[in-house]
Tab-separated table of C-alpha atoms and ligand atoms in Angstrom:
chain	number	residue	atom	x	y	z
A	1	MET	CA	-19.735	-0.569	1.358
A	2	PRO	CA	-17.535	2.050	-0.420
A	3	THR	CA	-15.245	0.855	-3.222
A	4	SER	CA	-11.732	2.198	-3.583
A	5	VAL	CA	-9.410	1.722	-6.537
A	6	VAL	CA	-5.688	1.866	-5.605
A	7	THR	CA	-3.226	2.166	-8.499
A	8	GLY	CA	0.177	0.950	-7.376
A	9	GLY	CA	-1.534	-1.182	-4.777
A	10	ALA	CA	1.174	-3.868	-4.769
A	11	GLY	CA	3.884	-1.365	-3.973
A	12	PHE	CA	5.228	-0.156	-0.588
A	13	LEU	CA	2.662	2.531	0.254
A	14	GLY	CA	-0.144	1.124	-1.900
A	15	SER	CA	-0.145	-2.242	-0.161
A	16	HIS	CA	-0.289	-0.494	3.315
A	17	LEU	CA	-3.173	1.603	1.921
A	18	CYS	CA	-5.070	-1.478	0.697
A	19	ASP	CA	-4.687	-3.061	4.171
A	20	GLU	CA	-6.000	0.001	5.894
A	21	LEU	CA	-8.984	0.567	3.535
A	22	LEU	CA	-10.047	-3.027	3.960
A	23	ARG	CA	-9.773	-2.628	7.727
A	24	ARG	CA	-12.017	0.401	7.426
A	25	GLY	CA	-14.666	-1.603	5.550
A	26	HIS	CA	-13.934	-0.672	1.910
A	27	ARG	CA	-13.983	-2.976	-1.130
A	28	VAL	CA	-10.575	-2.504	-2.690
A	29	ILE	CA	-9.492	-3.030	-6.327
A	30	CYS	CA	-5.662	-2.918	-6.664
A	31	ILE	CA	-4.361	-1.988	-10.096
A	32	ASP	CA	-0.682	-2.836	-10.486
A	33	ASN	CA	1.528	-4.232	-13.234
A	34	LEU	CA	4.225	-5.250	-10.705
A	35	GLU	CA	6.838	-2.974	-12.411
A	36	THR	CA	8.365	-2.092	-9.070
A	37	GLY	CA	5.903	-3.714	-6.666
A	38	THR	CA	5.427	-7.364	-5.848
A	39	LEU	CA	2.541	-9.870	-5.263
A	40	HIS	CA	4.391	-10.679	-2.007
A	41	ASN	CA	3.104	-7.307	-0.569
A	42	ILE	CA	-0.513	-8.311	-1.010
A	43	GLU	CA	-0.507	-12.189	-0.863
A	44	HIS	CA	-1.587	-12.068	2.788
A	45	ILE	CA	-4.969	-10.443	1.800
A	46	ARG	CA	-7.394	-13.283	1.292
A	47	VAL	CA	-10.808	-11.631	1.494
A	48	PRO	CA	-13.488	-11.422	-1.220
A	49	GLU	CA	-13.606	-7.626	-0.856
A	50	PHE	CA	-10.143	-7.455	-2.401
A	51	GLU	CA	-8.928	-8.022	-5.934
A	52	HIS	CA	-5.737	-7.369	-7.870
A	53	ARG	CA	-5.762	-6.598	-11.554
A	54	ASN	CA	-2.552	-6.695	-13.493
A	55	LEU	CA	-2.985	-3.605	-15.717
A	56	ASP	CA	-0.467	-1.092	-17.088
A	57	ILE	CA	-2.069	2.214	-16.529
A	58	THR	CA	-0.042	3.894	-19.315
A	59	GLU	CA	-2.531	2.040	-21.573
A	60	PRO	CA	-6.224	3.032	-21.530
A	61	TYR	CA	-8.159	0.951	-18.934
A	62	PHE	CA	-11.583	0.747	-17.483
A	63	ILE	CA	-13.163	-0.790	-14.406
A	64	GLU	CA	-16.849	-1.528	-14.279
A	65	GLY	CA	-19.209	-1.220	-11.278
A	66	GLN	CA	-19.476	1.453	-8.545
A	67	ILE	CA	-16.279	3.249	-7.562
A	68	ASP	CA	-16.237	5.876	-4.804
A	69	PHE	CA	-12.505	6.660	-4.397
A	70	VAL	CA	-9.556	6.452	-6.717
A	71	TYR	CA	-6.158	6.583	-4.981
A	72	HIS	CA	-3.512	7.177	-7.676
A	73	LEU	CA	-0.189	5.910	-6.335
A	74	ALA	CA	1.290	3.961	-9.309
A	75	SER	CA	4.693	5.416	-10.267
A	76	PRO	CA	8.340	4.316	-9.888
A	77	ALA	CA	9.278	6.230	-6.700
A	78	SER	CA	12.821	5.399	-5.685
A	79	PRO	CA	15.741	6.982	-7.554
A	80	ILE	CA	17.073	3.567	-8.507
A	81	ASP	CA	13.721	2.775	-10.233
A	82	TYR	CA	13.131	6.065	-11.990
A	83	LEU	CA	16.717	6.346	-13.226
A	84	ARG	CA	16.385	2.785	-14.633
A	85	LEU	CA	12.868	3.574	-16.106
A	86	PRO	CA	13.029	7.352	-17.133
A	87	LEU	CA	10.548	7.118	-20.032
A	88	HIS	CA	8.201	4.842	-18.241
A	89	THR	CA	8.208	7.262	-15.223
A	90	LEU	CA	7.215	10.155	-17.530
A	91	LYS	CA	4.497	8.037	-19.173
A	92	VAL	CA	3.032	6.922	-15.832
A	93	GLY	CA	2.874	10.578	-14.603
A	94	SER	CA	1.291	11.742	-17.965
A	95	TYR	CA	-0.723	8.961	-19.802
A	96	GLY	CA	-1.211	6.968	-16.525
A	97	THR	CA	-2.563	9.986	-14.671
A	98	HIS	CA	-4.800	10.917	-17.667
A	99	HIS	CA	-6.271	7.391	-17.794
A	100	THR	CA	-6.802	7.293	-13.973
A	101	LEU	CA	-8.400	10.757	-13.827
A	102	GLY	CA	-10.660	9.604	-16.698
A	103	LEU	CA	-11.740	6.705	-14.627
A	104	ALA	CA	-12.475	8.943	-11.612
A	105	LYS	CA	-14.442	11.274	-13.904
A	106	PHE	CA	-16.615	8.446	-15.372
A	107	HIS	CA	-17.497	7.080	-11.929
A	108	ARG	CA	-17.828	10.563	-10.270
A	109	ALA	CA	-15.342	9.237	-7.753
A	110	ARG	CA	-13.151	11.317	-5.365
A	111	PHE	CA	-9.545	11.190	-6.830
A	112	LEU	CA	-6.350	11.442	-4.811
A	113	LEU	CA	-2.972	11.993	-6.561
A	114	ALA	CA	0.066	10.803	-4.563
A	115	SER	CA	2.457	13.588	-5.504
A	116	THR	CA	5.775	14.148	-3.859
A	117	SER	CA	8.000	16.636	-1.998
A	118	GLU	CA	10.236	16.297	-5.043
A	119	VAL	CA	8.040	18.883	-6.690
A	120	TYR	CA	9.964	21.414	-4.478
A	121	GLY	CA	13.306	20.156	-5.964
A	122	ASP	CA	16.284	21.567	-4.065
A	123	PRO	CA	14.226	24.063	-2.093
A	124	GLN	CA	15.248	27.629	-1.498
A	125	VAL	CA	12.502	28.016	1.112
A	126	HIS	CA	12.585	26.114	4.398
A	127	PRO	CA	10.458	24.385	5.651
A	128	GLN	CA	8.393	24.007	2.454
A	129	PRO	CA	4.700	25.261	2.507
A	130	GLU	CA	2.358	24.306	-0.291
A	131	SER	CA	2.542	27.826	-1.655
A	132	TYR	CA	6.229	27.379	-2.641
A	133	TRP	CA	6.597	26.715	-6.377
A	134	GLY	CA	9.834	24.815	-6.060
A	135	HIS	CA	13.315	24.787	-7.575
A	136	VAL	CA	13.553	21.802	-9.920
A	137	ASN	CA	16.146	21.012	-12.560
A	138	PRO	CA	13.937	19.730	-15.393
A	139	ILE	CA	16.778	18.201	-17.509
A	140	GLY	CA	18.846	16.571	-14.757
A	141	PRO	CA	18.527	12.727	-14.178
A	142	ARG	CA	15.890	13.237	-11.459
A	143	GLY	CA	13.877	15.545	-13.682
A	144	VAL	CA	11.971	12.548	-15.100
A	145	TYR	CA	10.362	11.997	-11.766
A	146	ASP	CA	10.071	15.561	-10.465
A	147	GLU	CA	8.561	16.838	-13.740
A	148	ALA	CA	6.235	13.867	-14.190
A	149	LYS	CA	4.787	14.644	-10.733
A	150	ARG	CA	4.574	18.396	-11.476
A	151	TYR	CA	2.793	17.555	-14.733
A	152	ALA	CA	0.408	15.132	-12.867
A	153	GLU	CA	-0.446	17.968	-10.457
A	154	ALA	CA	-1.154	20.332	-13.363
A	155	LEU	CA	-3.349	17.631	-15.013
A	156	THR	CA	-5.230	16.945	-11.758
A	157	MET	CA	-6.033	20.670	-11.317
A	158	ALA	CA	-7.136	20.928	-14.977
A	159	TYR	CA	-9.466	17.932	-14.661
A	160	HIS	CA	-10.854	19.577	-11.514
A	161	ARG	CA	-11.302	23.094	-13.012
A	162	GLN	CA	-12.416	22.179	-16.556
A	163	GLN	CA	-14.142	18.760	-16.014
A	164	GLY	CA	-15.405	19.151	-12.462
A	165	VAL	CA	-13.644	16.050	-11.202
A	166	ASP	CA	-13.517	15.880	-7.399
A	167	THR	CA	-9.718	15.786	-7.002
A	168	SER	CA	-7.129	16.021	-4.218
A	169	ILE	CA	-3.293	16.162	-4.260
A	170	ALA	CA	-1.114	14.840	-1.474
A	171	ARG	CA	2.512	16.003	-1.521
A	172	VAL	CA	4.087	12.954	0.135
A	173	PHE	CA	7.404	13.480	1.965
A	174	ASN	CA	9.822	10.598	2.613
A	175	THR	CA	8.018	7.678	4.276
A	176	PHE	CA	9.341	4.412	5.716
A	177	GLY	CA	8.109	1.202	7.132
A	178	SER	CA	7.817	-2.515	6.365
A	179	LYS	CA	7.580	-3.672	2.722
A	180	MET	CA	10.307	-1.217	1.547
A	181	ARG	CA	12.718	-3.194	-0.635
A	182	PRO	CA	16.101	-3.591	0.925
A	183	HIS	CA	17.900	-2.661	-2.236
A	184	ASP	CA	15.625	0.170	-3.462
A	185	GLY	CA	18.340	2.732	-2.764
A	186	ARG	CA	16.416	4.908	-0.290
A	187	ALA	CA	18.312	5.881	2.932
A	188	ILE	CA	16.281	3.927	5.560
A	189	PRO	CA	16.125	0.526	3.903
A	190	THR	CA	19.735	0.913	2.889
A	191	PHE	CA	20.924	1.780	6.433
A	192	LEU	CA	18.738	-0.941	8.018
A	193	ARG	CA	20.098	-3.559	5.605
A	194	GLN	CA	23.650	-2.419	6.297
A	195	ALA	CA	23.240	-2.133	10.073
A	196	LEU	CA	21.464	-5.473	10.479
A	197	SER	CA	24.278	-7.259	8.557
A	198	ASN	CA	26.981	-5.329	10.475
A	199	ARG	CA	28.355	-3.696	7.302
A	200	PRO	CA	29.372	-0.020	7.012
A	201	LEU	CA	26.507	2.474	6.546
A	202	THR	CA	27.121	4.469	3.321
A	203	VAL	CA	26.236	8.204	3.780
A	204	PHE	CA	26.264	10.365	0.690
A	205	GLY	CA	28.370	13.627	0.841
A	206	ASP	CA	29.265	14.714	4.347
A	207	GLY	CA	25.842	13.628	5.696
A	208	SER	CA	24.763	17.162	6.607
A	209	GLN	CA	21.825	17.207	4.086
A	210	THR	CA	18.549	16.968	5.974
A	211	ARG	CA	15.348	14.846	5.469
A	212	SER	CA	12.147	14.346	7.336
A	213	PHE	CA	10.902	10.775	7.694
A	214	CYS	CA	7.236	9.827	8.186
A	215	TYR	CA	6.196	6.388	9.494
A	216	VAL	CA	3.944	4.609	7.075
A	217	THR	CA	0.849	4.303	9.295
A	218	ASP	CA	0.818	8.007	9.882
A	219	LEU	CA	1.173	8.711	6.132
A	220	ILE	CA	-1.732	6.321	5.221
A	221	ARG	CA	-3.984	7.928	7.873
A	222	GLY	CA	-3.168	11.323	6.225
A	223	LEU	CA	-3.863	10.142	2.705
A	224	ILE	CA	-7.264	8.755	3.761
A	225	ALA	CA	-8.117	11.905	5.686
A	226	LEU	CA	-7.346	14.030	2.597
A	227	ALA	CA	-9.277	11.710	0.248
A	228	GLU	CA	-12.265	11.978	2.614
A	229	SER	CA	-12.051	15.753	2.873
A	230	GLY	CA	-13.511	18.135	0.275
A	231	TYR	CA	-10.156	19.817	-0.284
A	232	HIS	CA	-8.721	20.334	-3.811
A	233	ASP	CA	-5.342	22.207	-3.503
A	234	PRO	CA	-2.155	20.343	-2.668
A	235	VAL	CA	-1.532	19.302	0.990
A	236	ASN	CA	1.845	18.271	2.496
A	237	ILE	CA	1.733	14.978	4.226
A	238	GLY	CA	4.932	14.210	6.021
A	239	ASN	CA	6.683	14.275	9.449
A	240	PRO	CA	8.223	17.760	10.166
A	241	ASP	CA	10.908	16.347	12.494
A	242	GLU	CA	14.086	17.099	10.542
A	243	PHE	CA	17.329	14.939	10.698
A	244	THR	CA	20.650	15.084	8.937
A	245	LEU	CA	21.573	11.885	7.106
A	246	LEU	CA	24.317	11.401	9.749
A	247	ASP	CA	21.687	11.696	12.549
A	248	LEU	CA	19.677	9.108	10.738
A	249	ALA	CA	22.589	6.728	10.381
A	250	GLN	CA	23.308	7.054	14.076
A	251	ALA	CA	19.656	6.428	14.958
A	252	VAL	CA	19.690	3.263	12.924
A	253	ILE	CA	22.901	1.986	14.507
A	254	GLU	CA	21.435	2.742	17.978
A	255	VAL	CA	18.012	1.069	17.385
A	256	THR	CA	19.471	-2.034	15.716
A	257	GLY	CA	22.330	-2.293	18.287
A	258	SER	CA	24.689	-2.709	15.304
A	259	GLN	CA	28.573	-2.623	15.342
A	260	SER	CA	28.576	-0.907	11.935
A	261	GLU	CA	30.595	2.253	11.254
A	262	VAL	CA	29.663	5.056	8.870
A	263	VAL	CA	31.558	5.629	5.559
A	264	PHE	CA	31.035	8.406	3.099
A	265	GLU	CA	30.289	8.273	-0.594
A	266	ALA	CA	29.970	10.909	-3.410
A	267	LEU	CA	26.675	12.915	-3.400
A	268	PRO	CA	24.254	12.009	-6.241
A	269	VAL	CA	23.447	14.713	-8.860
A	270	ASP	CA	20.782	17.268	-7.795
A	271	ASP	CA	20.486	15.691	-4.251
A	272	PRO	CA	18.350	18.141	-2.288
A	273	HIS	CA	20.249	19.839	0.617
A	274	VAL	CA	17.209	20.177	2.871
A	275	ARG	CA	13.688	18.787	3.045
A	276	GLN	CA	11.146	19.439	5.741
A	277	PRO	CA	7.361	19.743	5.337
A	278	ASP	CA	5.375	22.681	6.698
A	279	ILE	CA	2.230	20.719	7.810
A	280	THR	CA	0.226	23.760	9.034
A	281	LEU	CA	-2.414	23.229	6.365
A	282	ALA	CA	-2.775	19.439	7.049
A	283	ARG	CA	-3.237	20.249	10.787
A	284	GLN	CA	-5.838	22.972	10.033
A	285	ILE	CA	-7.949	21.289	7.367
A	286	LEU	CA	-7.515	17.588	8.244
A	287	GLY	CA	-6.721	17.771	11.965
A	288	TRP	CA	-3.888	15.459	10.984
A	289	GLU	CA	-0.283	15.242	12.234
A	290	PRO	CA	2.158	12.360	12.693
A	291	GLU	CA	2.204	10.440	15.903
A	292	VAL	CA	5.194	8.013	15.498
A	293	ASP	CA	8.714	9.450	15.913
A	294	LEU	CA	11.754	8.269	14.018
A	295	ARG	CA	13.208	5.780	16.608
A	296	GLU	CA	9.734	4.312	17.334
A	297	GLY	CA	9.067	3.999	13.592
A	298	LEU	CA	12.388	2.211	13.070
A	299	ARG	CA	11.600	-0.252	15.921
A	300	ARG	CA	8.125	-0.886	14.421
A	301	THR	CA	9.632	-1.411	10.913
A	302	ILE	CA	12.052	-4.019	12.246
A	303	GLU	CA	9.327	-5.759	14.201
A	304	ALA	CA	6.812	-5.780	11.326
A	305	ALA	CA	9.281	-6.730	8.495
A	306	GLY	CA	11.674	-9.002	10.354
A	307	THR	CA	15.464	-8.888	10.031
A	308	GLU	CA	15.545	-11.395	7.217
A	309	ALA	CA	13.283	-9.317	4.918
A	310	LEU	CA	15.209	-6.158	5.778
A	311	VAL	CA	18.679	-7.673	4.997
A	312	GLY	CA	17.308	-9.261	1.771
A	313	ALA	CA	19.113	-11.423	-0.669
A	314	GLY	CA	22.725	-10.518	-1.528
A	315	ALA	CA	23.387	-8.470	1.609
A	316	GLY	CA	25.957	-5.799	1.146
B	1	LIG	P1	6.601	1.575	-5.053
B	1	LIG	O1	7.531	1.530	-6.220
B	1	LIG	O2	6.761	0.587	-3.946
B	1	LIG	O3	5.072	1.445	-5.597
B	1	LIG	C1	4.667	1.929	-6.839
B	1	LIG	C2	3.704	0.882	-7.494
B	1	LIG	O4	3.268	1.357	-8.788
B	1	LIG	C3	4.472	-0.478	-7.751
B	1	LIG	O5	3.770	-1.511	-7.139
B	1	LIG	C4	4.494	-0.605	-9.271
B	1	LIG	O6	4.540	-1.916	-9.684
B	1	LIG	C5	3.259	0.253	-9.656
B	1	LIG	N1	3.367	0.726	-11.032
B	1	LIG	C6	4.423	1.376	-11.613
B	1	LIG	N2	4.103	1.674	-12.865
B	1	LIG	C7	2.852	1.152	-13.163
B	1	LIG	C8	2.027	1.110	-14.297
B	1	LIG	N3	2.412	1.555	-15.423
B	1	LIG	N4	0.851	0.447	-14.220
B	1	LIG	C9	0.441	-0.100	-12.998
B	1	LIG	N5	1.217	-0.056	-11.902
B	1	LIG	C10	2.385	0.534	-11.977
B	1	LIG	O7	6.611	3.086	-4.559
B	1	LIG	P2	6.068	3.757	-3.234
B	1	LIG	O8	7.137	4.140	-2.365
B	1	LIG	O9	4.946	2.842	-2.656
B	1	LIG	O10	5.302	5.045	-3.764
B	1	LIG	C11	3.929	5.065	-4.075
B	1	LIG	C12	3.569	6.477	-4.584
B	1	LIG	O11	3.841	7.411	-3.553
B	1	LIG	C13	4.313	6.942	-5.825
B	1	LIG	O12	3.457	7.666	-6.639
B	1	LIG	C14	5.439	7.878	-5.251
B	1	LIG	O13	5.735	8.810	-6.168
B	1	LIG	C15	4.664	8.469	-4.014
B	1	LIG	N6	5.646	8.819	-3.010
B	1	LIG	C16	6.304	7.955	-2.245
B	1	LIG	C17	7.205	8.408	-1.285
B	1	LIG	C18	7.956	7.452	-0.324
B	1	LIG	O14	8.684	7.904	0.563
B	1	LIG	N7	7.739	6.187	-0.413
B	1	LIG	C19	7.491	9.786	-1.127
B	1	LIG	C20	6.860	10.621	-2.036
B	1	LIG	C21	5.913	10.167	-2.906
């Protein structure tokens, strides 16, 4: 039975990954200090093959026994979190990634870094292939997240080249599904919360900026395929279907059957204008591509999470 360590395993993506690895017959050790995640995401897992350890990965840590895969997902990920935790975000990307790569090195485990499309910043190339170096403002408020991930990528490649660690890097594009927090500030949970409580949907700017949204089961399948491949360079994992924020708001209103209207608010600093993965490489080397489209993903999210969880406490 292979053993996988999942840092950030009590978060949105991490908890879905733990579920899927267990389903595929792995033993799973979830490392999470619950900074932005919650035990609620993993409390349904009651099998002896699973354990949660409450560790802060910015401090040195060690796990005994055999380890085959290390999935490194721990990091604040939504703007609300990394703007609240700027230094912590930089420390997780740097010290946290050092410690986790060290663990993979010790155990000769395959390592996967969950990087992000934010390494492309406000891109000048569209759609974004892995060969694009990005256009990031290092000193703006979002820089703490973007640069932490860029540093984590550099570190991962250095551990691979200098120390021979078997590494991989997934550049994850916007993903959605159940277990997203209703108040985490990202577009889909915000729109779902607003639509399901018949409140206005708040679109930033004029809503013409584009995003591409990947349903969580597709994303998790892509992460595991990459971890199980022998590939070392970064690979985009995301859904290339591109929507404006206004399209997204309308899709949410349609799928929820809501009476909500759309209102417009000021655009946040350094908000990217466009975002769309070029997934040619993932198709070629992993045979992977998304299967669930936006509207179907929204329906599945509502069904899996339930209206109450999506509306959350203090609806508004
Ligand atoms: P999340 O906030 O739900 O999960 C992150 C988890 O990491 C949380 O459970 C948190 O408690 C844990 N964590 C944070 N700091 C820690 C520390 N010092 N020690 C131990 N645990 C710590 O976020 P998510 O959306 O699930 O994102 C997971 C990963 O995927 C992140 O690395 C993120 O950058 C990346 N990613 C996510 C998306 C997306 O659309 N969700 C897009 C691009 C990249």
